[in-house]
Amino acid sequence: MSIVRFGSVVGLGLAAALAGCGSYPEQPHGELQTRKQNPIPVCTTQLPPAKRGAGGKAAVRTLDPDQWLSVVVPGYSEERGIGPTDVDCTGHYVFANETLRGGISKSGWPRKIDPDEVEIRSGPEGLRAVWVRVLKFENGDEGGLVALVRAAGDRADVYGVGSFRAPAKGTKLSPVRLGNDNLVVAETKDCPDPDDCRQRAHFYLARRGRLIEAASVDLERTAVVPSVTERGLYARYVLRTDVSYKPNGIQLLEQVRVKIVKHDDGNRDSDRELRRVEFQRFLRVERDTLFSSNDPLWERVVGQD
């Protein structure tokens, strides 16, 4: 077994396979000093007065699902529910998004919202990610409105609204601050087979009142493919990615482990690890996207043994 770090000495077989990829500049480790600013809301709703925190600071407040829905979708009420042509507080139709095409409301329209259909996740400085799963899809996915919000003192603020669809099981949404930028990070998992498994992170930037998917990365991934170096055997590739949030972007440390799958023929040299390959890249905020400093490690390693 060997450990390879891209940018240093690489085994001859892997080096030859990757020679066509060219060289990649090393990502600097220094972090930009970014002055943290309060996010600017696109919608604000007045709340009943609440007690102030220490020093007169507005205390973060917790709202229930119906309260958040009435903030994000002004036409919503607990008695009526939500309708197919309702608009959010930014003036966009809630369900008019290509992501939600093919989804149906099994309860018809308008429909009341079950609190279990609303997922609310807390983040730094009182930020909340709200996901309303009112649509069902043939493949088992659920989807609907997603919003980045915050309630403090006597007001509830909305920073971005969008649409999101994913398997309800194993999906987690989290609000994140990157310096002066606000994100919703959605982690999803799809494992139809132990040898074909993928966990991903989708990064949504708040831009002009919308939540825009700026990038997606594999957090975990497994694939079994025919071995290039061991004819008649198979190689298993397993990816793990560590994610660190920095003031100026997202740091990714990717590691791929390559192993020859065990074979029934005891005379074959199988069931052994070949190598581990590590690489660090960086997602930098550039306008409405997250620009990667390099290509994903997975795409450059899989199928090379």
Short mmCIF file of C-alpha atoms in Angstrom, two decimals:
data_model
loop_
_atom_site.label_atom_id
_atom_site.label_comp_id
_atom_site.label_asym_id
_atom_site.label_seq_id
_atom_site.Cartn_x
_atom_site.Cartn_y
_atom_site.Cartn_z
CA MET A 1 0.00 0.00 0.00
CA SER A 2 1.23 3.52 -0.74
CA ILE A 3 0.00 7.01 0.09
CA VAL A 4 0.18 9.56 -2.68
CA ARG A 5 -0.30 13.31 -2.25
CA PHE A 6 -0.93 15.16 -5.50
CA GLY A 7 1.68 17.83 -6.04
CA SER A 8 4.42 15.53 -4.67
CA VAL A 9 5.97 12.34 -6.05
CA VAL A 10 3.37 10.07 -7.64
CA GLY A 11 3.71 6.37 -8.48
CA LEU A 12 4.70 5.77 -12.09
CA GLY A 13 1.49 4.03 -13.08
CA LEU A 14 -0.72 6.80 -11.70
CA ALA A 15 1.57 9.54 -13.00
CA ALA A 16 1.38 8.17 -16.53
CA ALA A 17 -2.39 7.95 -16.36
CA LEU A 18 -2.71 11.52 -15.16
CA ALA A 19 -0.02 13.05 -17.35
CA GLY A 20 -2.63 14.34 -19.77
CA CYS A 21 -4.32 16.36 -17.04
CA GLY A 22 -1.52 18.93 -16.90
CA SER A 23 -0.18 20.55 -13.77
CA TYR A 24 -2.33 22.25 -11.15
CA PRO A 25 -1.22 25.28 -9.15
CA GLU A 26 -0.92 24.66 -5.44
CA GLN A 27 -3.73 26.26 -3.44
CA PRO A 28 -2.34 28.81 -0.95
CA HIS A 29 -3.16 28.09 2.67
CA GLY A 30 -3.41 31.70 3.79
CA GLU A 31 -6.90 33.04 4.48
CA LEU A 32 -8.16 36.46 3.48
CA GLN A 33 -9.08 38.74 6.32
CA THR A 34 -12.75 39.41 5.66
CA ARG A 35 -14.74 41.88 7.71
CA LYS A 36 -17.93 40.15 8.80
CA GLN A 37 -21.05 42.10 7.91
CA ASN A 38 -24.65 41.46 8.82
CA PRO A 39 -26.52 39.82 5.92
CA ILE A 40 -29.03 42.03 4.12
CA PRO A 41 -32.56 40.56 4.07
CA VAL A 42 -34.77 40.65 0.98
CA CYS A 43 -37.98 40.35 3.00
CA THR A 44 -38.77 41.45 6.54
CA THR A 45 -41.85 40.70 8.64
CA GLN A 46 -42.72 42.47 11.87
CA LEU A 47 -43.15 40.17 14.88
CA PRO A 48 -44.83 40.81 18.23
CA PRO A 49 -42.40 42.57 20.59
CA ALA A 50 -39.97 40.30 22.42
CA LYS A 51 -37.57 40.77 25.31
CA ARG A 52 -34.14 42.13 24.47
CA GLY A 53 -30.98 40.22 25.32
CA ALA A 54 -28.04 41.40 27.39
CA GLY A 55 -26.88 44.88 26.38
CA GLY A 56 -30.11 45.54 24.49
CA LYS A 57 -29.17 43.13 21.68
CA ALA A 58 -32.08 41.58 19.80
CA ALA A 59 -32.48 38.02 21.03
CA VAL A 60 -32.73 35.21 18.47
CA ARG A 61 -36.26 33.82 18.33
CA THR A 62 -37.64 30.39 17.46
CA LEU A 63 -40.70 30.26 15.20
CA ASP A 64 -42.86 27.24 14.48
CA PRO A 65 -43.38 25.90 10.90
CA ASP A 66 -46.64 27.79 10.32
CA GLN A 67 -45.05 31.05 11.42
CA TRP A 68 -42.11 30.59 9.06
CA LEU A 69 -44.42 29.70 6.18
CA SER A 70 -46.46 32.87 6.70
CA VAL A 71 -43.20 34.87 6.66
CA VAL A 72 -41.81 33.29 3.47
CA VAL A 73 -45.19 32.90 1.69
CA PRO A 74 -47.34 35.92 2.60
CA GLY A 75 -50.53 34.31 1.23
CA TYR A 76 -50.18 31.27 3.48
CA SER A 77 -52.47 30.71 6.46
CA GLU A 78 -52.77 27.73 8.77
CA GLU A 79 -56.49 27.40 7.97
CA ARG A 80 -56.14 27.56 4.16
CA GLY A 81 -52.72 26.03 3.75
CA ILE A 82 -50.67 26.61 0.61
CA GLY A 83 -51.84 26.80 -3.01
CA PRO A 84 -50.25 25.74 -6.32
CA THR A 85 -49.93 29.34 -7.59
CA ASP A 86 -48.84 31.03 -4.35
CA VAL A 87 -45.88 33.38 -4.55
CA ASP A 88 -43.10 33.82 -2.01
CA CYS A 89 -42.16 37.14 -0.41
CA THR A 90 -39.81 37.95 -3.32
CA GLY A 91 -42.66 37.72 -5.85
CA HIS A 92 -41.69 34.35 -7.37
CA TYR A 93 -44.09 31.41 -7.73
CA VAL A 94 -43.29 28.86 -5.03
CA PHE A 95 -43.62 25.79 -7.26
CA ALA A 96 -42.66 27.16 -10.71
CA ASN A 97 -39.20 25.66 -10.84
CA GLU A 98 -37.71 23.01 -13.11
CA THR A 99 -36.37 21.19 -10.05
CA LEU A 100 -39.94 20.46 -8.93
CA ARG A 101 -41.30 19.35 -12.32
CA GLY A 102 -43.29 16.11 -11.99
CA GLY A 103 -43.98 16.51 -8.29
CA ILE A 104 -47.55 16.09 -7.04
CA SER A 105 -49.44 17.02 -3.90
CA LYS A 106 -51.18 13.87 -2.75
CA SER A 107 -53.53 15.96 -0.61
CA GLY A 108 -54.63 18.14 -3.54
CA TRP A 109 -54.73 21.96 -3.57
CA PRO A 110 -54.82 24.09 -1.56
CA ARG A 111 -53.39 21.90 1.15
CA LYS A 112 -52.63 22.26 4.81
CA ILE A 113 -49.09 21.65 5.97
CA ASP A 114 -48.21 18.86 8.36
CA PRO A 115 -45.46 20.06 10.76
CA ASP A 116 -43.58 16.83 9.96
CA GLU A 117 -43.28 18.05 6.35
CA VAL A 118 -41.27 21.08 7.45
CA GLU A 119 -37.60 20.66 8.34
CA ILE A 120 -35.94 23.53 10.21
CA ARG A 121 -32.19 23.46 10.86
CA SER A 122 -30.28 25.95 13.01
CA GLY A 123 -26.98 27.56 12.12
CA PRO A 124 -24.64 30.34 13.26
CA GLU A 125 -25.97 33.67 14.55
CA GLY A 126 -29.58 32.49 14.52
CA LEU A 127 -29.70 31.53 10.83
CA ARG A 128 -32.23 28.86 9.91
CA ALA A 129 -32.67 26.66 6.85
CA VAL A 130 -36.33 25.82 6.22
CA TRP A 131 -37.35 23.03 3.81
CA VAL A 132 -41.06 22.41 3.09
CA ARG A 133 -41.58 18.93 1.58
CA VAL A 134 -45.06 19.08 0.06
CA LEU A 135 -44.44 17.42 -3.31
CA LYS A 136 -43.86 13.70 -3.92
CA PHE A 137 -42.04 12.19 -6.90
CA GLU A 138 -42.18 8.78 -8.57
CA ASN A 139 -38.66 7.87 -7.48
CA GLY A 140 -39.47 8.54 -3.82
CA ASP A 141 -38.00 12.04 -3.65
CA GLU A 142 -39.76 14.85 -1.82
CA GLY A 143 -39.48 18.52 -2.62
CA GLY A 144 -40.70 22.05 -2.27
CA LEU A 145 -39.70 25.43 -0.99
CA VAL A 146 -36.36 26.03 0.75
CA ALA A 147 -35.45 29.29 2.51
CA LEU A 148 -32.63 30.87 4.48
CA VAL A 149 -34.12 32.91 7.34
CA ARG A 150 -33.51 34.45 10.74
CA ALA A 151 -35.78 35.77 13.51
CA ALA A 152 -34.48 38.12 16.16
CA GLY A 153 -36.08 40.79 18.29
CA ASP A 154 -39.29 42.05 16.68
CA ARG A 155 -38.57 40.98 13.09
CA ALA A 156 -38.19 37.90 10.91
CA ASP A 157 -35.84 38.22 7.93
CA VAL A 158 -35.60 36.20 4.72
CA TYR A 159 -32.25 36.14 2.89
CA GLY A 160 -33.01 33.75 0.07
CA VAL A 161 -35.77 31.48 -1.29
CA GLY A 162 -35.47 28.58 -3.71
CA SER A 163 -36.57 25.04 -4.53
CA PHE A 164 -35.07 21.75 -3.44
CA ARG A 165 -35.79 18.10 -4.20
CA ALA A 166 -34.10 15.06 -2.63
CA PRO A 167 -34.78 11.78 -0.80
CA ALA A 168 -36.34 12.72 2.54
CA LYS A 169 -34.39 9.97 4.28
CA GLY A 170 -30.73 10.78 4.80
CA THR A 171 -31.01 14.40 3.63
CA LYS A 172 -29.82 17.21 5.88
CA LEU A 173 -29.87 20.98 5.28
CA SER A 174 -27.66 23.40 7.21
CA PRO A 175 -27.18 27.19 7.07
CA VAL A 176 -23.55 28.33 6.86
CA ARG A 177 -21.69 31.68 6.91
CA LEU A 178 -18.67 32.21 4.64
CA GLY A 179 -17.33 35.60 5.60
CA ASN A 180 -20.04 37.93 4.30
CA ASP A 181 -21.81 35.21 2.29
CA ASN A 182 -24.73 33.06 3.37
CA LEU A 183 -25.25 29.49 2.18
CA VAL A 184 -27.59 26.58 2.59
CA VAL A 185 -25.70 23.28 2.46
CA ALA A 186 -27.81 20.26 1.52
CA GLU A 187 -26.34 16.81 2.07
CA THR A 188 -27.98 13.94 0.18
CA LYS A 189 -27.29 10.22 0.00
CA ASP A 190 -28.09 7.73 -2.76
CA CYS A 191 -27.02 4.10 -2.24
CA PRO A 192 -28.87 1.72 -4.57
CA ASP A 193 -26.09 -0.81 -3.90
CA PRO A 194 -23.17 -1.02 -1.42
CA ASP A 195 -20.82 -0.97 -4.40
CA ASP A 196 -22.56 2.05 -5.93
CA CYS A 197 -23.00 4.62 -3.17
CA ARG A 198 -22.81 8.41 -3.26
CA GLN A 199 -23.19 11.11 -0.61
CA ARG A 200 -23.11 14.67 -1.90
CA ALA A 201 -23.11 18.24 -0.59
CA HIS A 202 -24.97 20.89 -2.59
CA PHE A 203 -24.02 24.50 -1.85
CA TYR A 204 -26.72 27.15 -2.37
CA LEU A 205 -25.64 30.81 -2.32
CA ALA A 206 -28.10 33.56 -1.41
CA ARG A 207 -28.15 35.92 -4.38
CA ARG A 208 -30.73 38.68 -5.15
CA GLY A 209 -33.30 37.00 -2.95
CA ARG A 210 -32.83 33.56 -4.51
CA LEU A 211 -30.96 30.46 -3.37
CA ILE A 212 -28.77 29.43 -6.31
CA GLU A 213 -26.90 26.12 -6.45
CA ALA A 214 -23.32 27.31 -6.78
CA ALA A 215 -21.51 23.95 -6.59
CA SER A 216 -21.84 20.32 -5.53
CA VAL A 217 -19.18 17.91 -4.30
CA ASP A 218 -18.97 14.25 -3.37
CA LEU A 219 -18.52 13.69 0.36
CA GLU A 220 -18.46 9.90 0.11
CA ARG A 221 -18.48 7.71 -2.97
CA THR A 222 -17.93 4.04 -3.79
CA ALA A 223 -17.56 2.31 -7.13
CA VAL A 224 -16.34 -1.12 -8.26
CA VAL A 225 -14.88 -1.31 -11.76
CA PRO A 226 -12.70 -3.82 -13.68
CA SER A 227 -9.07 -3.51 -12.67
CA VAL A 228 -6.65 -2.07 -15.21
CA THR A 229 -3.52 -3.62 -13.70
CA GLU A 230 -4.99 -6.95 -12.55
CA ARG A 231 -6.76 -8.58 -15.49
CA GLY A 232 -9.88 -10.49 -14.49
CA LEU A 233 -10.12 -8.80 -11.06
CA TYR A 234 -12.05 -5.77 -9.85
CA ALA A 235 -10.91 -2.62 -8.04
CA ARG A 236 -12.97 -0.83 -5.41
CA TYR A 237 -12.58 2.95 -5.17
CA VAL A 238 -13.74 4.68 -1.99
CA LEU A 239 -13.77 8.48 -1.63
CA ARG A 240 -13.96 10.47 1.62
CA THR A 241 -13.98 14.29 1.67
CA ASP A 242 -13.34 16.53 4.68
CA VAL A 243 -15.02 19.95 4.37
CA SER A 244 -13.79 23.08 6.17
CA TYR A 245 -15.53 26.45 5.92
CA LYS A 246 -13.20 29.46 5.66
CA PRO A 247 -13.94 33.21 5.46
CA ASN A 248 -13.16 33.25 1.72
CA GLY A 249 -14.43 29.84 0.62
CA ILE A 250 -14.62 26.11 1.25
CA GLN A 251 -11.58 23.89 1.69
CA LEU A 252 -11.89 20.27 0.53
CA LEU A 253 -9.50 17.49 1.50
CA GLU A 254 -10.26 14.51 -0.74
CA GLN A 255 -8.92 10.99 -0.24
CA VAL A 256 -9.46 7.99 -2.53
CA ARG A 257 -8.56 4.48 -1.37
CA VAL A 258 -8.06 1.83 -4.04
CA LYS A 259 -8.38 -1.85 -3.21
CA ILE A 260 -8.42 -5.06 -5.28
CA VAL A 261 -11.65 -6.89 -4.50
CA LYS A 262 -11.38 -10.38 -3.03
CA HIS A 263 -11.58 -13.19 -5.61
CA ASP A 264 -12.71 -16.77 -4.98
CA ASP A 265 -9.61 -18.12 -6.67
CA GLY A 266 -7.06 -18.39 -3.87
CA ASN A 267 -4.23 -18.35 -6.40
CA ARG A 268 -5.04 -14.76 -7.37
CA ASP A 269 -3.43 -11.94 -5.39
CA SER A 270 -6.66 -10.22 -4.38
CA ASP A 271 -8.23 -8.65 -1.27
CA ARG A 272 -5.46 -6.07 -0.87
CA GLU A 273 -5.15 -2.31 -0.78
CA LEU A 274 -3.20 -0.74 -3.61
CA ARG A 275 -2.89 2.89 -2.60
CA ARG A 276 -4.42 5.97 -1.05
CA VAL A 277 -4.43 9.23 -2.98
CA GLU A 278 -4.98 12.57 -1.22
CA PHE A 279 -5.56 16.00 -2.69
CA GLN A 280 -6.66 19.40 -1.42
CA ARG A 281 -8.67 21.87 -3.45
CA PHE A 282 -10.58 25.05 -2.72
CA LEU A 283 -14.00 26.43 -3.66
CA ARG A 284 -13.78 30.21 -3.91
CA VAL A 285 -16.81 32.49 -4.08
CA GLU A 286 -16.98 34.26 -7.44
CA ARG A 287 -20.20 36.21 -7.98
CA ASP A 288 -22.98 33.60 -8.25
CA THR A 289 -20.83 30.48 -8.14
CA LEU A 290 -18.18 28.63 -6.18
CA PHE A 291 -15.15 28.21 -8.42
CA SER A 292 -12.96 25.15 -7.83
CA SER A 293 -9.18 25.55 -7.87
CA ASN A 294 -8.84 22.06 -9.44
CA ASP A 295 -10.85 19.19 -10.90
CA PRO A 296 -12.33 16.67 -8.43
CA LEU A 297 -9.89 13.94 -7.43
CA TRP A 298 -12.45 11.20 -8.18
CA GLU A 299 -12.61 12.05 -11.88
CA ARG A 300 -8.82 11.90 -12.21
CA VAL A 301 -8.24 8.64 -10.33
CA VAL A 302 -11.11 6.20 -10.90
CA GLY A 303 -10.30 3.56 -13.49
CA GLN A 304 -6.55 4.06 -13.20
CA ASP A 305 -5.93 1.57 -10.36
#
